Amino acid sequence: MFSITVRDHIMIAHSFRGEVFGPAQRLHGATFLVDATFRREQLDDDNIVVDIGLATQELGAVVAELNYRNLDDEPDFAGVNTSTEFLAKVIADRLAERIEKGALGEGAKGLAGLAVTLHESHVAWASYERGL
């Protein structure tokens, strides 16, 4: 399996419901490094996984929708604990929608999968992987 990874970052605010979250139940900020890894079994006709420029552009567009937002105020997340794992899935699914609409070009039609990893710090991160 071949892969490429592109990176961006987001800064958000949110709070959690539930004792398991301790002090994170209060409103707090988080900054995440966001890695999106695109996978395919065979390289395309240009011998690439996907156009890195387009992948970077589309990841940037997806994270821009979340950046500098209080997720508690976003209708899409009403009543949801926007955990790192949950946000990784949101970003992966939004990227997948863009891929399906052709935003990464014809070559992206051969992609087999996508993984999104949100790095909370140098010692903790969460990922979500999905097929395409």
PDB file of C-alpha atoms in Angstrom:
ATOM      1  CA  MET A   1       0.000   0.000   0.000  1.00  0.00           C
ATOM      2  CA  PHE A   2       1.315   3.449  -0.966  1.00  0.00           C
ATOM      3  CA  SER A   3       0.512   6.550   1.053  1.00  0.00           C
ATOM      4  CA  ILE A   4       1.134  10.271   1.292  1.00  0.00           C
ATOM      5  CA  THR A   5       0.398  12.482   4.268  1.00  0.00           C
ATOM      6  CA  VAL A   6      -0.300  16.204   4.368  1.00  0.00           C
ATOM      7  CA  ARG A   7      -0.530  18.345   7.499  1.00  0.00           C
ATOM      8  CA  ASP A   8      -2.400  21.380   8.780  1.00  0.00           C
ATOM      9  CA  HIS A   9      -3.595  22.558  12.204  1.00  0.00           C
ATOM     10  CA  ILE A  10      -6.705  23.847  13.938  1.00  0.00           C
ATOM     11  CA  MET A  11      -7.428  25.836  17.068  1.00  0.00           C
ATOM     12  CA  ILE A  12     -10.829  25.232  18.637  1.00  0.00           C
ATOM     13  CA  ALA A  13     -12.717  25.733  21.891  1.00  0.00           C
ATOM     14  CA  HIS A  14     -15.146  23.230  23.358  1.00  0.00           C
ATOM     15  CA  SER A  15     -16.366  21.602  26.549  1.00  0.00           C
ATOM     16  CA  PHE A  16     -17.424  18.073  27.420  1.00  0.00           C
ATOM     17  CA  ARG A  17     -20.305  16.518  29.324  1.00  0.00           C
ATOM     18  CA  GLY A  18     -19.642  13.620  31.666  1.00  0.00           C
ATOM     19  CA  GLU A  19     -17.587  12.985  34.781  1.00  0.00           C
ATOM     20  CA  VAL A  20     -15.000  11.035  32.811  1.00  0.00           C
ATOM     21  CA  PHE A  21     -13.792  14.376  31.394  1.00  0.00           C
ATOM     22  CA  GLY A  22     -12.996  15.942  34.777  1.00  0.00           C
ATOM     23  CA  PRO A  23     -11.928  19.591  34.403  1.00  0.00           C
ATOM     24  CA  ALA A  24     -12.375  19.394  30.601  1.00  0.00           C
ATOM     25  CA  GLN A  25     -16.114  19.686  31.282  1.00  0.00           C
ATOM     26  CA  ARG A  26     -15.435  23.419  31.442  1.00  0.00           C
ATOM     27  CA  LEU A  27     -14.867  25.424  28.269  1.00  0.00           C
ATOM     28  CA  HIS A  28     -11.254  25.081  27.137  1.00  0.00           C
ATOM     29  CA  GLY A  29      -9.148  25.493  24.033  1.00  0.00           C
ATOM     30  CA  ALA A  30      -7.274  22.908  22.017  1.00  0.00           C
ATOM     31  CA  THR A  31      -4.750  23.146  19.217  1.00  0.00           C
ATOM     32  CA  PHE A  32      -4.333  20.091  17.004  1.00  0.00           C
ATOM     33  CA  LEU A  33      -1.856  19.163  14.327  1.00  0.00           C
ATOM     34  CA  VAL A  34      -3.970  17.451  11.671  1.00  0.00           C
ATOM     35  CA  ASP A  35      -2.470  14.765   9.426  1.00  0.00           C
ATOM     36  CA  ALA A  36      -4.429  13.343   6.500  1.00  0.00           C
ATOM     37  CA  THR A  37      -2.982  10.174   4.972  1.00  0.00           C
ATOM     38  CA  PHE A  38      -4.206   9.030   1.570  1.00  0.00           C
ATOM     39  CA  ARG A  39      -3.694   5.372   0.597  1.00  0.00           C
ATOM     40  CA  ARG A  40      -3.842   3.348  -2.593  1.00  0.00           C
ATOM     41  CA  GLU A  41      -2.620  -0.057  -3.712  1.00  0.00           C
ATOM     42  CA  GLN A  42      -1.180   1.040  -7.052  1.00  0.00           C
ATOM     43  CA  LEU A  43       0.250   4.384  -8.073  1.00  0.00           C
ATOM     44  CA  ASP A  44      -1.750   6.288 -10.678  1.00  0.00           C
ATOM     45  CA  ASP A  45      -0.609   6.946 -14.258  1.00  0.00           C
ATOM     46  CA  ASP A  46       1.650   9.760 -12.983  1.00  0.00           C
ATOM     47  CA  ASN A  47       3.230   7.432 -10.381  1.00  0.00           C
ATOM     48  CA  ILE A  48       1.717   9.296  -7.446  1.00  0.00           C
ATOM     49  CA  VAL A  49      -0.832   8.490  -4.745  1.00  0.00           C
ATOM     50  CA  VAL A  50      -2.640  11.810  -5.179  1.00  0.00           C
ATOM     51  CA  ASP A  51      -1.657  15.378  -6.025  1.00  0.00           C
ATOM     52  CA  ILE A  52      -0.038  16.669  -2.813  1.00  0.00           C
ATOM     53  CA  GLY A  53      -0.960  20.260  -3.634  1.00  0.00           C
ATOM     54  CA  LEU A  54      -4.636  19.417  -4.028  1.00  0.00           C
ATOM     55  CA  ALA A  55      -4.584  17.226  -0.915  1.00  0.00           C
ATOM     56  CA  THR A  56      -3.049  20.082   1.084  1.00  0.00           C
ATOM     57  CA  GLN A  57      -5.566  22.569  -0.318  1.00  0.00           C
ATOM     58  CA  GLU A  58      -8.575  20.391   0.484  1.00  0.00           C
ATOM     59  CA  LEU A  59      -7.375  19.537   4.004  1.00  0.00           C
ATOM     60  CA  GLY A  60      -6.908  23.269   4.569  1.00  0.00           C
ATOM     61  CA  ALA A  61     -10.445  23.975   3.391  1.00  0.00           C
ATOM     62  CA  VAL A  62     -11.899  21.326   5.701  1.00  0.00           C
ATOM     63  CA  VAL A  63     -10.034  22.481   8.798  1.00  0.00           C
ATOM     64  CA  ALA A  64     -10.854  26.131   7.995  1.00  0.00           C
ATOM     65  CA  GLU A  65     -14.508  25.239   8.636  1.00  0.00           C
ATOM     66  CA  LEU A  66     -13.558  24.350  12.239  1.00  0.00           C
ATOM     67  CA  ASN A  67     -10.676  26.709  12.958  1.00  0.00           C
ATOM     68  CA  TYR A  68     -11.138  29.398  15.625  1.00  0.00           C
ATOM     69  CA  ARG A  69     -14.607  28.126  16.461  1.00  0.00           C
ATOM     70  CA  ASN A  70     -16.258  27.289  19.743  1.00  0.00           C
ATOM     71  CA  LEU A  71     -17.599  23.890  18.729  1.00  0.00           C
ATOM     72  CA  ASP A  72     -20.207  24.092  21.502  1.00  0.00           C
ATOM     73  CA  ASP A  73     -21.874  26.840  19.409  1.00  0.00           C
ATOM     74  CA  GLU A  74     -21.820  24.941  16.091  1.00  0.00           C
ATOM     75  CA  PRO A  75     -25.214  23.462  15.095  1.00  0.00           C
ATOM     76  CA  ASP A  76     -23.538  20.382  13.563  1.00  0.00           C
ATOM     77  CA  PHE A  77     -22.189  19.453  16.993  1.00  0.00           C
ATOM     78  CA  ALA A  78     -25.170  20.284  19.216  1.00  0.00           C
ATOM     79  CA  GLY A  79     -25.258  17.876  22.147  1.00  0.00           C
ATOM     80  CA  VAL A  80     -22.098  16.051  21.007  1.00  0.00           C
ATOM     81  CA  ASN A  81     -18.843  15.576  22.914  1.00  0.00           C
ATOM     82  CA  THR A  82     -16.385  16.755  20.277  1.00  0.00           C
ATOM     83  CA  SER A  83     -13.563  14.482  21.412  1.00  0.00           C
ATOM     84  CA  THR A  84     -10.332  14.187  19.460  1.00  0.00           C
ATOM     85  CA  GLU A  85     -11.502  10.839  18.079  1.00  0.00           C
ATOM     86  CA  PHE A  86     -14.832  12.311  16.994  1.00  0.00           C
ATOM     87  CA  LEU A  87     -13.154  15.277  15.278  1.00  0.00           C
ATOM     88  CA  ALA A  88     -10.786  12.948  13.405  1.00  0.00           C
ATOM     89  CA  LYS A  89     -13.845  11.204  11.949  1.00  0.00           C
ATOM     90  CA  VAL A  90     -15.546  14.493  11.075  1.00  0.00           C
ATOM     91  CA  ILE A  91     -12.477  15.679   9.168  1.00  0.00           C
ATOM     92  CA  ALA A  92     -12.023  12.313   7.416  1.00  0.00           C
ATOM     93  CA  ASP A  93     -15.673  12.184   6.358  1.00  0.00           C
ATOM     94  CA  ARG A  94     -15.585  15.768   5.068  1.00  0.00           C
ATOM     95  CA  LEU A  95     -12.426  15.020   3.095  1.00  0.00           C
ATOM     96  CA  ALA A  96     -14.043  11.882   1.679  1.00  0.00           C
ATOM     97  CA  GLU A  97     -17.012  13.963   0.473  1.00  0.00           C
ATOM     98  CA  ARG A  98     -14.620  16.287  -1.344  1.00  0.00           C
ATOM     99  CA  ILE A  99     -12.800  13.338  -2.914  1.00  0.00           C
ATOM    100  CA  GLU A 100     -16.116  11.878  -4.115  1.00  0.00           C
ATOM    101  CA  LYS A 101     -17.000  15.232  -5.709  1.00  0.00           C
ATOM    102  CA  GLY A 102     -13.690  15.264  -7.610  1.00  0.00           C
ATOM    103  CA  ALA A 103     -11.851  17.959  -5.645  1.00  0.00           C
ATOM    104  CA  LEU A 104      -8.616  15.939  -5.685  1.00  0.00           C
ATOM    105  CA  GLY A 105      -8.802  15.229  -9.416  1.00  0.00           C
ATOM    106  CA  GLU A 106      -9.373  12.131 -11.509  1.00  0.00           C
ATOM    107  CA  GLY A 107      -6.355  10.344 -10.045  1.00  0.00           C
ATOM    108  CA  ALA A 108      -7.977  10.342  -6.609  1.00  0.00           C
ATOM    109  CA  LYS A 109     -10.674   7.952  -7.843  1.00  0.00           C
ATOM    110  CA  GLY A 110      -8.201   5.109  -7.269  1.00  0.00           C
ATOM    111  CA  LEU A 111      -7.687   5.892  -3.593  1.00  0.00           C
ATOM    112  CA  ALA A 112      -8.424   2.956  -1.310  1.00  0.00           C
ATOM    113  CA  GLY A 113      -8.497   4.709   2.033  1.00  0.00           C
ATOM    114  CA  LEU A 114      -7.955   7.758   4.139  1.00  0.00           C
ATOM    115  CA  ALA A 115      -6.747   8.212   7.715  1.00  0.00           C
ATOM    116  CA  VAL A 116      -6.913  11.403   9.751  1.00  0.00           C
ATOM    117  CA  THR A 117      -4.823  11.847  12.881  1.00  0.00           C
ATOM    118  CA  LEU A 118      -5.233  14.711  15.334  1.00  0.00           C
ATOM    119  CA  HIS A 119      -2.186  15.284  17.526  1.00  0.00           C
ATOM    120  CA  GLU A 120      -3.189  16.825  20.860  1.00  0.00           C
ATOM    121  CA  SER A 121       0.430  17.013  21.984  1.00  0.00           C
ATOM    122  CA  HIS A 122       3.764  15.298  21.449  1.00  0.00           C
ATOM    123  CA  VAL A 123       2.558  12.382  23.599  1.00  0.00           C
ATOM    124  CA  ALA A 124      -1.139  11.944  22.667  1.00  0.00           C
ATOM    125  CA  TRP A 125      -3.109  11.652  19.418  1.00  0.00           C
ATOM    126  CA  ALA A 126      -6.155   9.958  17.955  1.00  0.00           C
ATOM    127  CA  SER A 127      -6.934   8.677  14.467  1.00  0.00           C
ATOM    128  CA  TYR A 128      -9.832   7.599  12.319  1.00  0.00           C
ATOM    129  CA  GLU A 129      -9.411   5.447   9.201  1.00  0.00           C
ATOM    130  CA  ARG A 130     -11.966   4.797   6.510  1.00  0.00           C
ATOM    131  CA  GLY A 131     -12.233   3.260   3.081  1.00  0.00           C
ATOM    132  CA  LEU A 132     -13.031   5.279  -0.012  1.00  0.00           C
TER     133      LEU A 132
END
